[in-house]
Amino acid sequence: MNPEKLCELAKEAMTHAYAPYSGYRVGAALLCADGTVYQGCNIENAAYSPTNCAERTAFFKAIYDGQRDFAAIAICGGKDGVISGLFPPCGVCRQVMREFCGEEFIIYMVTPEGYEKRTLAQLLPDSFSL
Ligand code: THU
């Protein structure tokens, strides 16, 4: 699947966000090695800390389904669902990516003009992994 299509699926996922507290709507589309795509959105909570990020929603759906081999993820987000710039993954999500992916895993961050591409090694250097 090309990056543009994966980014479109992340934008579609963003419309599923449950974000009544921050107003930031976030979407992710996770591409597995077999071509399957898992979409995720952020899911907030009145107690704040139970909030789940879009990236982890996508990963946890995929892991539950038995997927273990991942190629790339596209991420987008913005206040009220308006993409005004990069929406980089938080540190917790980067570590979850590292749990299941090598340092060559690709991250596409959607921008108003298109996307920016990074590897997990770039976003999480000297990462911790067992
Ligand atoms: N959020 C994500 O979904 N992914 C990230 O990597 C960063 C933050 C969500 C959590 C919360 O619902 C909102 O963005 C504002 O922090």
PDB file of C-alpha atoms and ligand atoms in Angstrom:
ATOM      1  CA  MET A   1       0.000   0.000   0.000  1.00  0.00           C
ATOM      2  CA  ASN A   2       1.343   3.447  -0.846  1.00  0.00           C
ATOM      3  CA  PRO A   3       1.894   6.076   1.876  1.00  0.00           C
ATOM      4  CA  GLU A   4      -0.790   8.378   0.505  1.00  0.00           C
ATOM      5  CA  LYS A   5      -3.464   5.689   0.901  1.00  0.00           C
ATOM      6  CA  LEU A   6      -2.268   4.868   4.438  1.00  0.00           C
ATOM      7  CA  CYS A   7      -2.476   8.566   5.330  1.00  0.00           C
ATOM      8  CA  GLU A   8      -6.023   8.722   3.967  1.00  0.00           C
ATOM      9  CA  LEU A   9      -6.968   5.807   6.230  1.00  0.00           C
ATOM     10  CA  ALA A  10      -5.456   7.666   9.216  1.00  0.00           C
ATOM     11  CA  LYS A  11      -7.594  10.698   8.370  1.00  0.00           C
ATOM     12  CA  GLU A  12     -10.683   8.511   8.206  1.00  0.00           C
ATOM     13  CA  ALA A  13      -9.751   6.979  11.584  1.00  0.00           C
ATOM     14  CA  MET A  14      -9.531  10.465  13.085  1.00  0.00           C
ATOM     15  CA  THR A  15     -13.279  10.895  12.559  1.00  0.00           C
ATOM     16  CA  HIS A  16     -13.834   8.057  15.077  1.00  0.00           C
ATOM     17  CA  ALA A  17     -12.021   9.887  17.910  1.00  0.00           C
ATOM     18  CA  TYR A  18     -13.644  10.150  21.323  1.00  0.00           C
ATOM     19  CA  ALA A  19     -12.071  13.383  22.566  1.00  0.00           C
ATOM     20  CA  PRO A  20     -14.586  15.398  24.600  1.00  0.00           C
ATOM     21  CA  TYR A  21     -11.924  16.716  27.017  1.00  0.00           C
ATOM     22  CA  SER A  22      -8.988  17.902  24.892  1.00  0.00           C
ATOM     23  CA  GLY A  23     -10.800  18.375  21.605  1.00  0.00           C
ATOM     24  CA  TYR A  24      -7.765  16.885  19.837  1.00  0.00           C
ATOM     25  CA  ARG A  25      -8.892  14.257  17.373  1.00  0.00           C
ATOM     26  CA  VAL A  26      -6.197  11.757  16.416  1.00  0.00           C
ATOM     27  CA  GLY A  27      -6.185   8.929  13.877  1.00  0.00           C
ATOM     28  CA  ALA A  28      -3.751   6.156  13.028  1.00  0.00           C
ATOM     29  CA  ALA A  29      -3.533   3.509  10.315  1.00  0.00           C
ATOM     30  CA  LEU A  30      -1.164   0.605  10.991  1.00  0.00           C
ATOM     31  CA  LEU A  31       0.050  -1.434   8.017  1.00  0.00           C
ATOM     32  CA  CYS A  32       0.903  -5.076   8.714  1.00  0.00           C
ATOM     33  CA  ALA A  33       3.386  -7.109   6.671  1.00  0.00           C
ATOM     34  CA  ASP A  34       0.504  -9.138   5.186  1.00  0.00           C
ATOM     35  CA  GLY A  35      -1.139  -5.934   3.897  1.00  0.00           C
ATOM     36  CA  THR A  36      -3.855  -5.719   6.534  1.00  0.00           C
ATOM     37  CA  VAL A  37      -4.494  -2.230   7.937  1.00  0.00           C
ATOM     38  CA  TYR A  38      -5.707  -1.565  11.470  1.00  0.00           C
ATOM     39  CA  GLN A  39      -7.148   1.848  12.204  1.00  0.00           C
ATOM     40  CA  GLY A  40      -7.200   3.487  15.621  1.00  0.00           C
ATOM     41  CA  CYS A  41      -8.393   6.680  17.263  1.00  0.00           C
ATOM     42  CA  ASN A  42      -7.776   8.358  20.606  1.00  0.00           C
ATOM     43  CA  ILE A  43     -10.246   7.432  23.322  1.00  0.00           C
ATOM     44  CA  GLU A  44     -10.320   9.867  26.231  1.00  0.00           C
ATOM     45  CA  ASN A  45     -11.586   9.486  29.776  1.00  0.00           C
ATOM     46  CA  ALA A  46     -12.935  11.856  32.431  1.00  0.00           C
ATOM     47  CA  ALA A  47     -10.141  10.669  34.743  1.00  0.00           C
ATOM     48  CA  TYR A  48      -7.650  11.653  31.992  1.00  0.00           C
ATOM     49  CA  SER A  49      -4.924   9.050  32.611  1.00  0.00           C
ATOM     50  CA  PRO A  50      -6.943   6.098  31.222  1.00  0.00           C
ATOM     51  CA  THR A  51      -6.941   7.874  27.843  1.00  0.00           C
ATOM     52  CA  ASN A  52      -5.670   5.694  25.010  1.00  0.00           C
ATOM     53  CA  CYS A  53      -3.813   7.217  22.071  1.00  0.00           C
ATOM     54  CA  ALA A  54      -4.789   6.491  18.479  1.00  0.00           C
ATOM     55  CA  GLU A  55      -1.539   4.633  17.777  1.00  0.00           C
ATOM     56  CA  ARG A  56      -1.973   2.257  20.701  1.00  0.00           C
ATOM     57  CA  THR A  57      -5.598   1.622  19.796  1.00  0.00           C
ATOM     58  CA  ALA A  58      -4.432   0.486  16.350  1.00  0.00           C
ATOM     59  CA  PHE A  59      -1.583  -1.639  17.745  1.00  0.00           C
ATOM     60  CA  PHE A  60      -3.705  -3.315  20.387  1.00  0.00           C
ATOM     61  CA  LYS A  61      -6.414  -4.201  17.875  1.00  0.00           C
ATOM     62  CA  ALA A  62      -3.769  -5.769  15.645  1.00  0.00           C
ATOM     63  CA  ILE A  63      -1.988  -7.633  18.437  1.00  0.00           C
ATOM     64  CA  TYR A  64      -5.287  -9.073  19.642  1.00  0.00           C
ATOM     65  CA  ASP A  65      -5.871 -10.376  16.111  1.00  0.00           C
ATOM     66  CA  GLY A  66      -2.527 -12.179  16.167  1.00  0.00           C
ATOM     67  CA  GLN A  67      -0.563  -9.756  13.994  1.00  0.00           C
ATOM     68  CA  ARG A  68       3.118  -9.545  14.923  1.00  0.00           C
ATOM     69  CA  ASP A  69       4.823  -8.173  11.817  1.00  0.00           C
ATOM     70  CA  PHE A  70       4.399  -4.477  11.057  1.00  0.00           C
ATOM     71  CA  ALA A  71       5.628  -2.292   8.219  1.00  0.00           C
ATOM     72  CA  ALA A  72       4.432   1.258   8.848  1.00  0.00           C
ATOM     73  CA  ILE A  73       1.977   3.541  10.617  1.00  0.00           C
ATOM     74  CA  ALA A  74       0.391   6.805   9.467  1.00  0.00           C
ATOM     75  CA  ILE A  75      -0.678   9.309  12.122  1.00  0.00           C
ATOM     76  CA  CYS A  76      -2.691  12.501  11.969  1.00  0.00           C
ATOM     77  CA  GLY A  77      -4.373  14.769  14.446  1.00  0.00           C
ATOM     78  CA  GLY A  78      -5.417  18.253  15.310  1.00  0.00           C
ATOM     79  CA  LYS A  79      -7.706  20.417  17.379  1.00  0.00           C
ATOM     80  CA  ASP A  80     -11.314  19.669  16.389  1.00  0.00           C
ATOM     81  CA  GLY A  81      -9.981  17.372  13.694  1.00  0.00           C
ATOM     82  CA  VAL A  82      -8.242  20.138  11.742  1.00  0.00           C
ATOM     83  CA  ILE A  83      -4.759  19.084  10.608  1.00  0.00           C
ATOM     84  CA  SER A  84      -2.569  22.151  10.994  1.00  0.00           C
ATOM     85  CA  GLY A  85       0.839  20.466  11.271  1.00  0.00           C
ATOM     86  CA  LEU A  86       2.631  17.328  12.381  1.00  0.00           C
ATOM     87  CA  PHE A  87       1.057  15.286  15.161  1.00  0.00           C
ATOM     88  CA  PRO A  88       4.058  13.264  16.365  1.00  0.00           C
ATOM     89  CA  PRO A  89       3.508  10.122  18.462  1.00  0.00           C
ATOM     90  CA  CYS A  90       3.951  10.494  22.218  1.00  0.00           C
ATOM     91  CA  GLY A  91       6.766   8.773  24.084  1.00  0.00           C
ATOM     92  CA  VAL A  92       4.548   5.997  25.405  1.00  0.00           C
ATOM     93  CA  CYS A  93       3.356   5.151  21.888  1.00  0.00           C
ATOM     94  CA  ARG A  94       6.948   5.156  20.599  1.00  0.00           C
ATOM     95  CA  GLN A  95       7.868   2.603  23.250  1.00  0.00           C
ATOM     96  CA  VAL A  96       4.832   0.457  22.361  1.00  0.00           C
ATOM     97  CA  MET A  97       5.954   0.570  18.719  1.00  0.00           C
ATOM     98  CA  ARG A  98       9.412  -0.596  19.834  1.00  0.00           C
ATOM     99  CA  GLU A  99       7.873  -3.550  21.646  1.00  0.00           C
ATOM    100  CA  PHE A 100       6.538  -4.937  18.384  1.00  0.00           C
ATOM    101  CA  CYS A 101       8.705  -3.355  15.681  1.00  0.00           C
ATOM    102  CA  GLY A 102      12.322  -3.049  14.671  1.00  0.00           C
ATOM    103  CA  GLU A 103      14.091   0.257  14.400  1.00  0.00           C
ATOM    104  CA  GLU A 104      13.396   0.307  10.650  1.00  0.00           C
ATOM    105  CA  PHE A 105       9.621   0.600  11.257  1.00  0.00           C
ATOM    106  CA  ILE A 106       8.268   3.566   9.254  1.00  0.00           C
ATOM    107  CA  ILE A 107       6.183   6.401  10.695  1.00  0.00           C
ATOM    108  CA  TYR A 108       4.325   8.759   8.369  1.00  0.00           C
ATOM    109  CA  MET A 109       3.180  11.957  10.051  1.00  0.00           C
ATOM    110  CA  VAL A 110       0.437  13.658   8.081  1.00  0.00           C
ATOM    111  CA  THR A 111       0.807  17.372   7.337  1.00  0.00           C
ATOM    112  CA  PRO A 112      -1.606  19.757   5.600  1.00  0.00           C
ATOM    113  CA  GLU A 113       0.526  19.340   2.447  1.00  0.00           C
ATOM    114  CA  GLY A 114       1.161  15.592   2.592  1.00  0.00           C
ATOM    115  CA  TYR A 115       3.306  13.708   5.083  1.00  0.00           C
ATOM    116  CA  GLU A 116       6.750  13.482   6.655  1.00  0.00           C
ATOM    117  CA  LYS A 117       8.488  10.118   6.918  1.00  0.00           C
ATOM    118  CA  ARG A 118      10.630   8.922   9.847  1.00  0.00           C
ATOM    119  CA  THR A 119      12.004   5.612  11.079  1.00  0.00           C
ATOM    120  CA  LEU A 120      11.413   4.442  14.624  1.00  0.00           C
ATOM    121  CA  ALA A 121      15.187   4.742  15.146  1.00  0.00           C
ATOM    122  CA  GLN A 122      14.918   8.449  14.376  1.00  0.00           C
ATOM    123  CA  LEU A 123      12.002   9.025  16.747  1.00  0.00           C
ATOM    124  CA  LEU A 124      13.286   6.733  19.520  1.00  0.00           C
ATOM    125  CA  PRO A 125      17.085   6.597  19.426  1.00  0.00           C
ATOM    126  CA  ASP A 126      18.999   4.250  21.743  1.00  0.00           C
ATOM    127  CA  SER A 127      15.712   2.515  22.486  1.00  0.00           C
ATOM    128  CA  PHE A 128      15.088   0.049  25.265  1.00  0.00           C
ATOM    129  CA  SER A 129      14.099  -3.428  24.142  1.00  0.00           C
ATOM    130  CA  LEU A 130      14.501  -6.943  25.637  1.00  0.00           C
TER     131      LEU A 130
HETATM  132  N1  THU B   1      -2.811  11.576  21.544  1.00  0.00           N
HETATM  133  C1  THU B   1      -2.784  10.526  20.656  1.00  0.00           C
HETATM  134  O1  THU B   1      -3.825   9.969  20.304  1.00  0.00           O
HETATM  135  N2  THU B   1      -1.574  10.113  20.194  1.00  0.00           N
HETATM  136  C2  THU B   1      -0.379  10.638  20.573  1.00  0.00           C
HETATM  137  O2  THU B   1       0.658  10.099  20.232  1.00  0.00           O
HETATM  138  C3  THU B   1      -0.338  11.876  21.353  1.00  0.00           C
HETATM  139  C4  THU B   1      -1.618  12.246  22.025  1.00  0.00           C
HETATM  140  C5  THU B   1      -4.109  12.030  22.058  1.00  0.00           C
HETATM  141  C6  THU B   1      -4.319  11.771  23.531  1.00  0.00           C
HETATM  142  C7  THU B   1      -5.346  12.823  23.868  1.00  0.00           C
HETATM  143  O3  THU B   1      -6.632  12.292  23.608  1.00  0.00           O
HETATM  144  C8  THU B   1      -5.073  13.948  22.889  1.00  0.00           C
HETATM  145  O4  THU B   1      -4.230  13.417  21.890  1.00  0.00           O
HETATM  146  C9  THU B   1      -4.403  15.150  23.518  1.00  0.00           C
HETATM  147  O5  THU B   1      -3.294  14.794  24.240  1.00  0.00           O
END
